[in-house]
Tab-separated table of N, CA, C and O in Angstrom:
chain	number	residue	atom	x	y	z
A	1	ASP	N	-10.323	45.187	90.268
A	1	ASP	CA	-10.819	44.750	91.685
A	1	ASP	C	-12.520	44.656	91.283
A	1	ASP	O	-12.827	45.551	90.540
A	2	PRO	N	-13.179	43.676	92.028
A	2	PRO	CA	-14.535	43.938	91.853
A	2	PRO	C	-15.222	44.866	92.574
A	2	PRO	O	-14.703	45.655	93.411
A	3	LEU	N	-16.171	45.457	91.810
A	3	LEU	CA	-16.921	46.564	92.326
A	3	LEU	C	-17.406	46.744	93.838
A	3	LEU	O	-17.074	47.710	94.544
A	4	GLY	N	-17.802	45.486	94.323
A	4	GLY	CA	-18.268	45.295	95.736
A	4	GLY	C	-16.994	45.673	96.641
A	4	GLY	O	-17.478	45.722	97.855
A	5	SER	N	-15.908	45.566	96.196
A	5	SER	CA	-14.769	45.647	97.282
A	5	SER	C	-14.582	47.240	97.489
A	5	SER	O	-13.615	47.272	98.544
A	6	TRP	N	-15.003	47.885	96.614
A	6	TRP	CA	-14.964	49.507	96.936
A	6	TRP	C	-15.710	50.059	97.986
A	6	TRP	O	-16.961	49.685	97.916
A	7	PRO	N	-15.297	50.846	99.021
A	7	PRO	CA	-16.272	51.220	99.898
A	7	PRO	C	-17.113	52.341	99.218
A	7	PRO	O	-16.691	53.154	98.208
A	8	LEU	N	-18.383	52.203	99.527
A	8	LEU	CA	-19.548	53.144	98.635
A	8	LEU	C	-18.745	54.384	98.731
A	8	LEU	O	-19.108	55.376	97.673
A	9	GLY	N	-18.524	55.123	99.809
A	9	GLY	CA	-18.127	56.522	99.817
A	9	GLY	C	-16.957	56.946	98.749
A	9	GLY	O	-16.731	57.934	98.637
A	10	ASP	N	-15.949	55.821	98.756
A	10	ASP	CA	-15.013	56.098	97.788
A	10	ASP	C	-15.095	56.020	96.456
A	10	ASP	O	-14.266	56.194	95.483
A	11	LEU	N	-16.343	55.456	96.209
A	11	LEU	CA	-16.640	55.202	94.617
A	11	LEU	C	-16.994	56.621	93.790
A	11	LEU	O	-17.636	57.077	94.232
A	12	ASP	N	-16.115	56.734	92.844
A	12	ASP	CA	-16.345	57.931	91.897
A	12	ASP	C	-16.290	57.470	90.667
A	12	ASP	O	-16.156	56.131	90.123
A	13	THR	N	-16.516	58.435	89.609
A	13	THR	CA	-16.677	58.134	88.076
A	13	THR	C	-15.453	57.518	87.720
A	13	THR	O	-15.196	56.757	86.765
A	14	LEU	N	-14.097	58.102	88.243
A	14	LEU	CA	-12.834	57.581	87.679
A	14	LEU	C	-12.773	55.901	88.059
A	14	LEU	O	-12.414	55.121	87.344
A	15	ALA	N	-13.115	55.767	89.406
A	15	ALA	CA	-13.126	54.241	89.900
A	15	ALA	C	-13.969	53.347	89.084
A	15	ALA	O	-13.818	52.354	88.550
A	16	TYR	N	-15.094	53.897	88.611
A	16	TYR	CA	-16.193	53.075	88.002
A	16	TYR	C	-15.722	52.905	86.643
A	16	TYR	O	-16.009	51.714	86.105
A	17	GLY	N	-15.107	53.856	86.020
A	17	GLY	CA	-14.487	53.735	84.798
A	17	GLY	C	-13.521	52.744	84.726
A	17	GLY	O	-13.352	52.051	83.800
A	18	ASP	N	-12.504	52.580	85.660
A	18	ASP	CA	-11.678	51.523	85.831
A	18	ASP	C	-12.235	50.172	85.969
A	18	ASP	O	-11.910	49.358	85.409
A	19	TRP	N	-13.349	50.021	86.675
A	19	TRP	CA	-14.016	48.931	87.095
A	19	TRP	C	-14.480	48.413	85.563
A	19	TRP	O	-14.252	47.330	85.003
A	20	ILE	N	-15.029	49.524	84.656
A	20	ILE	CA	-15.773	49.039	83.375
A	20	ILE	C	-14.436	48.537	82.659
A	20	ILE	O	-14.543	47.453	81.748
A	21	GLY	N	-13.366	49.244	82.460
A	21	GLY	CA	-12.189	48.924	81.736
A	21	GLY	C	-11.373	47.490	82.331
A	21	GLY	O	-11.135	46.756	81.270
A	22	GLY	N	-11.776	47.256	83.444
A	22	GLY	CA	-11.201	45.868	83.745
A	22	GLY	C	-12.061	44.776	83.385
A	22	GLY	O	-11.551	43.792	82.942
A	23	LEU	N	-13.613	45.102	83.036
A	23	LEU	CA	-14.235	44.181	82.537
A	23	LEU	C	-13.816	43.867	81.117
A	23	LEU	O	-13.937	42.814	80.798
A	24	VAL	N	-13.455	45.024	80.529
A	24	VAL	CA	-13.109	45.045	78.879
A	24	VAL	C	-11.852	44.188	79.109
A	24	VAL	O	-11.681	43.124	78.248
A	25	GLU	N	-10.899	44.356	79.785
A	25	GLU	CA	-9.652	43.755	79.883
A	25	GLU	C	-9.762	42.392	80.017
A	25	GLU	O	-8.796	41.473	79.554
A	26	ASP	N	-10.587	41.976	80.903
A	26	ASP	CA	-10.699	40.478	81.355
A	26	ASP	C	-11.453	39.597	80.068
A	26	ASP	O	-11.737	38.554	80.149
A	27	GLY	N	-11.770	40.367	79.138
A	27	GLY	CA	-12.258	39.844	77.828
A	27	GLY	C	-13.968	39.523	77.912
A	27	GLY	O	-14.142	38.666	77.187
A	28	LEU	N	-14.723	40.303	78.625
A	28	LEU	CA	-15.869	40.023	78.609
A	28	LEU	C	-16.657	40.609	77.705
A	28	LEU	O	-16.181	41.555	77.124
A	29	ALA	N	-17.695	39.905	77.236
A	29	ALA	CA	-18.605	40.409	75.970
A	29	ALA	C	-19.073	41.689	76.204
A	29	ALA	O	-19.706	42.104	77.348
A	30	PRO	N	-19.037	42.557	75.220
A	30	PRO	CA	-19.792	43.867	75.561
A	30	PRO	C	-21.172	43.868	76.207
A	30	PRO	O	-21.684	44.627	77.020
A	31	ALA	N	-21.817	42.933	75.461
A	31	ALA	CA	-23.323	42.693	76.211
A	31	ALA	C	-23.250	42.251	77.743
A	31	ALA	O	-24.223	42.590	78.658
A	32	THR	N	-22.222	41.568	78.132
A	32	THR	CA	-22.196	41.073	79.506
A	32	THR	C	-21.867	42.407	80.286
A	32	THR	O	-22.602	42.588	81.412
A	33	ILE	N	-20.843	43.213	80.032
A	33	ILE	CA	-20.452	44.415	80.432
A	33	ILE	C	-21.557	45.266	80.578
A	33	ILE	O	-21.792	45.685	81.669
A	34	HIS	N	-22.733	45.555	79.416
A	34	HIS	CA	-23.586	46.265	79.565
A	34	HIS	C	-24.846	45.799	80.757
A	34	HIS	O	-25.429	46.540	81.456
A	35	LYS	N	-24.956	44.427	81.105
A	35	LYS	CA	-25.653	43.787	81.842
A	35	LYS	C	-25.249	44.231	83.136
A	35	LYS	O	-26.008	44.520	84.159
A	36	ALA	N	-23.828	44.051	83.255
A	36	ALA	CA	-23.128	44.299	84.760
A	36	ALA	C	-23.263	45.851	85.107
A	36	ALA	O	-23.643	46.289	86.270
A	37	HIS	N	-23.278	46.540	84.272
A	37	HIS	CA	-23.480	48.158	84.279
A	37	HIS	C	-24.823	48.353	84.769
A	37	HIS	O	-24.845	49.155	85.527
A	38	HIS	N	-25.534	47.719	84.041
A	38	HIS	CA	-27.105	47.928	84.307
A	38	HIS	C	-27.449	47.458	85.850
A	38	HIS	O	-28.056	48.544	86.679
A	39	VAL	N	-26.884	46.278	86.384
A	39	VAL	CA	-27.225	46.123	87.608
A	39	VAL	C	-26.671	46.892	88.752
A	39	VAL	O	-27.254	47.393	89.523
A	40	ALA	N	-25.268	47.425	88.554
A	40	ALA	CA	-24.364	48.330	89.152
A	40	ALA	C	-25.202	49.642	89.341
A	40	ALA	O	-25.095	50.287	90.082
A	41	SER	N	-25.664	50.395	87.915
A	41	SER	CA	-26.192	51.637	88.253
A	41	SER	C	-27.379	51.574	89.010
A	41	SER	O	-27.904	52.437	89.466
A	42	ARG	N	-28.218	50.280	88.633
A	42	ARG	CA	-29.538	50.409	89.581
A	42	ARG	C	-29.233	50.290	91.174
A	42	ARG	O	-29.991	51.146	91.607
A	43	ALA	N	-28.459	49.518	91.476
A	43	ALA	CA	-28.142	49.604	92.998
A	43	ALA	C	-27.292	51.001	93.164
A	43	ALA	O	-27.673	51.730	94.368
A	44	LEU	N	-26.462	51.674	92.384
A	44	LEU	CA	-25.847	52.893	92.821
A	44	LEU	C	-27.028	54.144	92.579
A	44	LEU	O	-27.135	54.882	93.525
A	45	ALA	N	-28.147	53.915	92.009
A	45	ALA	CA	-29.518	54.644	92.186
A	45	ALA	C	-30.037	54.795	93.055
A	45	ALA	O	-30.447	55.788	93.789
A	46	ALA	N	-30.197	53.573	93.674
A	46	ALA	CA	-30.949	53.429	94.977
A	46	ALA	C	-29.922	53.746	96.016
A	46	ALA	O	-30.708	54.406	96.907
A	47	ALA	N	-28.677	53.751	96.095
A	47	ALA	CA	-28.039	54.310	97.046
A	47	ALA	C	-27.961	55.866	97.027
A	47	ALA	O	-28.060	56.324	98.021
A	48	VAL	N	-28.265	56.404	95.751
A	48	VAL	CA	-28.519	58.005	96.146
A	48	VAL	C	-29.685	58.375	96.450
A	48	VAL	O	-30.031	59.198	97.230
A	49	ASP	N	-30.990	57.260	95.931
A	49	ASP	CA	-32.117	57.774	96.523
A	49	ASP	C	-32.223	57.764	98.363
A	49	ASP	O	-32.831	58.425	98.990
A	50	ALA	N	-31.339	56.744	98.484
A	50	ALA	CA	-31.212	56.695	100.116
A	50	ALA	C	-30.336	57.359	100.741
A	50	ALA	O	-30.190	57.499	101.879
A	51	ARG	N	-29.620	58.571	100.144
A	51	ARG	CA	-28.926	59.317	100.381
A	51	ARG	C	-27.462	58.881	101.033
A	51	ARG	O	-27.152	59.237	101.833
A	52	LEU	N	-27.259	57.549	100.696
A	52	LEU	CA	-26.123	56.980	100.930
A	52	LEU	C	-24.755	57.572	100.214
A	52	LEU	O	-23.608	57.607	100.613
A	53	ILE	N	-24.918	58.080	99.174
A	53	ILE	CA	-24.081	58.872	98.059
A	53	ILE	C	-24.796	60.009	97.806
A	53	ILE	O	-25.761	60.088	97.525
A	54	ARG	N	-23.979	60.843	97.067
A	54	ARG	CA	-24.429	62.180	96.396
A	54	ARG	C	-24.864	62.201	95.150
A	54	ARG	O	-25.613	62.914	94.536
A	55	PHE	N	-23.784	61.324	94.358
A	55	PHE	CA	-24.048	61.252	92.899
A	55	PHE	C	-24.059	59.807	92.502
A	55	PHE	O	-23.325	58.963	93.197
A	56	ASP	N	-24.531	59.525	91.468
A	56	ASP	CA	-24.215	58.137	90.849
A	56	ASP	C	-23.140	57.810	89.899
A	56	ASP	O	-23.202	58.604	89.018
A	57	PRO	N	-21.958	57.604	90.494
A	57	PRO	CA	-20.707	57.327	89.814
A	57	PRO	C	-20.741	56.576	88.604
A	57	PRO	O	-20.115	56.615	87.273
A	58	SER	N	-21.866	55.949	88.087
A	58	SER	CA	-22.113	54.985	86.785
A	58	SER	C	-22.773	55.919	85.880
A	58	SER	O	-22.612	55.692	84.607
A	59	ALA	N	-23.387	57.084	86.051
A	59	ALA	CA	-23.855	58.123	85.086
A	59	ALA	C	-22.922	58.368	84.146
A	59	ALA	O	-21.951	58.854	84.613
A	60	GLY	N	-23.411	58.380	82.913
A	60	GLY	CA	-22.457	58.526	81.829
A	60	GLY	C	-21.255	57.913	81.594
A	60	GLY	O	-20.278	58.315	80.762
A	61	ALA	N	-21.194	56.482	82.072
A	61	ALA	CA	-19.959	55.515	81.938
A	61	ALA	C	-19.883	55.575	80.545
A	61	ALA	O	-20.899	55.187	79.680
A	62	GLN	N	-18.750	55.153	79.771
A	62	GLN	CA	-18.220	54.777	78.579
A	62	GLN	C	-18.294	53.440	78.476
A	62	GLN	O	-17.359	52.691	79.224
A	63	LEU	N	-19.198	52.844	77.698
A	63	LEU	CA	-19.407	51.238	77.561
A	63	LEU	C	-18.924	50.801	76.174
A	63	LEU	O	-19.408	51.606	75.298
A	64	PRO	N	-18.498	49.646	75.946
A	64	PRO	CA	-18.020	49.081	74.765
A	64	PRO	C	-19.538	48.809	73.946
A	64	PRO	O	-20.245	48.503	74.361
A	65	PRO	N	-19.232	49.282	72.548
A	65	PRO	CA	-20.471	49.105	71.617
A	65	PRO	C	-20.684	47.767	71.527
A	65	PRO	O	-19.989	46.578	71.790
A	66	VAL	N	-22.231	47.216	71.607
A	66	VAL	CA	-22.717	46.035	71.416
A	66	VAL	C	-22.913	45.873	70.057
A	66	VAL	O	-23.829	46.710	69.490
A	67	GLU	N	-22.844	44.727	69.279
A	67	GLU	CA	-22.767	44.606	67.964
A	67	GLU	C	-24.390	44.235	67.832
A	67	GLU	O	-24.770	43.069	68.440
A	68	GLU	N	-25.241	44.722	67.070
A	68	GLU	CA	-26.310	44.545	66.693
A	68	GLU	C	-26.444	43.280	65.524
A	68	GLU	O	-25.794	43.656	64.573
A	69	ILE	N	-27.262	42.514	65.927
A	69	ILE	CA	-27.193	40.924	64.940
A	69	ILE	C	-28.768	41.276	64.355
A	69	ILE	O	-29.578	41.224	65.181
A	70	GLU	N	-28.687	41.363	62.991
A	70	GLU	CA	-30.263	41.285	62.349
A	70	GLU	C	-30.755	39.790	62.551
A	70	GLU	O	-30.036	39.018	62.347
A	71	MET	N	-31.843	40.138	62.932
A	71	MET	CA	-32.754	38.728	63.104
A	71	MET	C	-33.185	38.415	61.602
A	71	MET	O	-33.294	39.199	60.806
A	72	ARG	N	-33.153	36.976	61.103
A	72	ARG	CA	-33.316	36.457	59.957
A	72	ARG	C	-34.708	35.577	60.261
A	72	ARG	O	-34.580	34.734	61.078
A	73	HIS	N	-35.763	35.757	59.528
A	73	HIS	CA	-36.954	34.775	59.806
A	73	HIS	C	-36.775	34.112	58.470
A	73	HIS	O	-36.177	34.154	57.298
A	74	ILE	N	-37.331	32.600	58.521
A	74	ILE	CA	-37.359	31.780	57.812
A	74	ILE	C	-38.297	32.122	56.751
A	74	ILE	O	-39.316	32.974	57.282
A	75	THR	N	-38.335	31.746	55.576
A	75	THR	CA	-39.317	31.998	54.754
A	75	THR	C	-40.499	30.857	54.450
A	75	THR	O	-40.378	29.801	55.330
A	76	TYR	N	-41.677	30.924	53.901
A	76	TYR	CA	-42.594	29.907	53.913
A	76	TYR	C	-42.167	28.596	53.538
A	76	TYR	O	-42.237	27.851	53.854
A	77	ASP	N	-41.438	28.717	52.198
A	77	ASP	CA	-40.665	27.605	51.748
A	77	ASP	C	-39.853	26.740	52.486
A	77	ASP	O	-39.830	25.678	52.619
A	78	GLU	N	-39.099	27.741	53.187
A	78	GLU	CA	-38.115	26.967	54.264
A	78	GLU	C	-38.822	26.332	55.508
A	78	GLU	O	-38.618	25.394	55.886
A	79	MET	N	-39.942	26.766	55.828
A	79	MET	CA	-40.777	26.439	56.662
A	79	MET	C	-41.505	25.059	56.322
A	79	MET	O	-41.502	24.156	57.309
A	80	VAL	N	-41.719	24.993	55.100
A	80	VAL	CA	-42.388	23.864	54.671
A	80	VAL	C	-41.585	22.699	54.564
A	80	VAL	O	-41.627	21.681	54.827
A	81	LYS	N	-40.283	23.081	54.208
A	81	LYS	CA	-39.160	22.103	54.119
A	81	LYS	C	-38.733	21.436	55.398
A	81	LYS	O	-38.478	20.322	55.756
A	82	LEU	N	-38.626	22.349	56.779
A	82	LEU	CA	-38.508	22.112	57.728
A	82	LEU	C	-39.910	21.059	58.405
A	82	LEU	O	-39.402	20.268	59.183
A	83	ALA	N	-40.688	21.595	58.133
A	83	ALA	CA	-41.964	20.661	58.785
A	83	ALA	C	-42.032	19.449	57.811
A	83	ALA	O	-42.280	18.501	58.653
A	84	ASP	N	-41.414	19.206	56.840
A	84	ASP	CA	-41.512	18.055	56.133
A	84	ASP	C	-40.420	17.126	56.709
A	84	ASP	O	-40.477	15.795	56.679
A	85	CYS	N	-39.382	17.540	57.627
A	85	CYS	CA	-38.454	16.986	58.088
A	85	CYS	C	-38.916	16.390	59.277
A	85	CYS	O	-38.043	15.331	59.827
A	86	ILE	N	-39.897	16.724	60.034
A	86	ILE	CA	-40.222	16.467	61.290
A	86	ILE	C	-41.233	15.207	61.334
A	86	ILE	O	-42.255	15.217	60.558
A	87	GLU	N	-40.965	14.236	62.090
A	87	GLU	CA	-41.938	13.105	61.988
A	87	GLU	C	-42.969	13.294	62.784
A	87	GLU	O	-42.783	13.836	63.887
A	88	PRO	N	-44.314	12.641	62.431
A	88	PRO	CA	-45.186	12.972	63.180
A	88	PRO	C	-45.594	12.217	64.362
A	88	PRO	O	-44.867	11.275	64.565
A	89	ARG	N	-45.857	12.721	65.342
A	89	ARG	CA	-46.138	12.154	66.742
A	89	ARG	C	-47.196	11.128	66.673
A	89	ARG	O	-48.372	11.334	66.205
């Protein structure tokens, strides 16, 4: 179920974990799940601040690991080759 379908007062850590698990089962990328969690946790933190709920059910949620991709920078020689391929304007 979408997170927004839960009544705010009924949302607990178990339900939140089920929501995260559903995103995983639906095949969403880990980075997408992290972004969804970030948005949801900000909204839930605001609900705590407004005293609409007593605690943030997203706190401590287990999220899938995001694969870190190492950035590769081109070398000077590669840059020269690339520049040679570009037609002047």
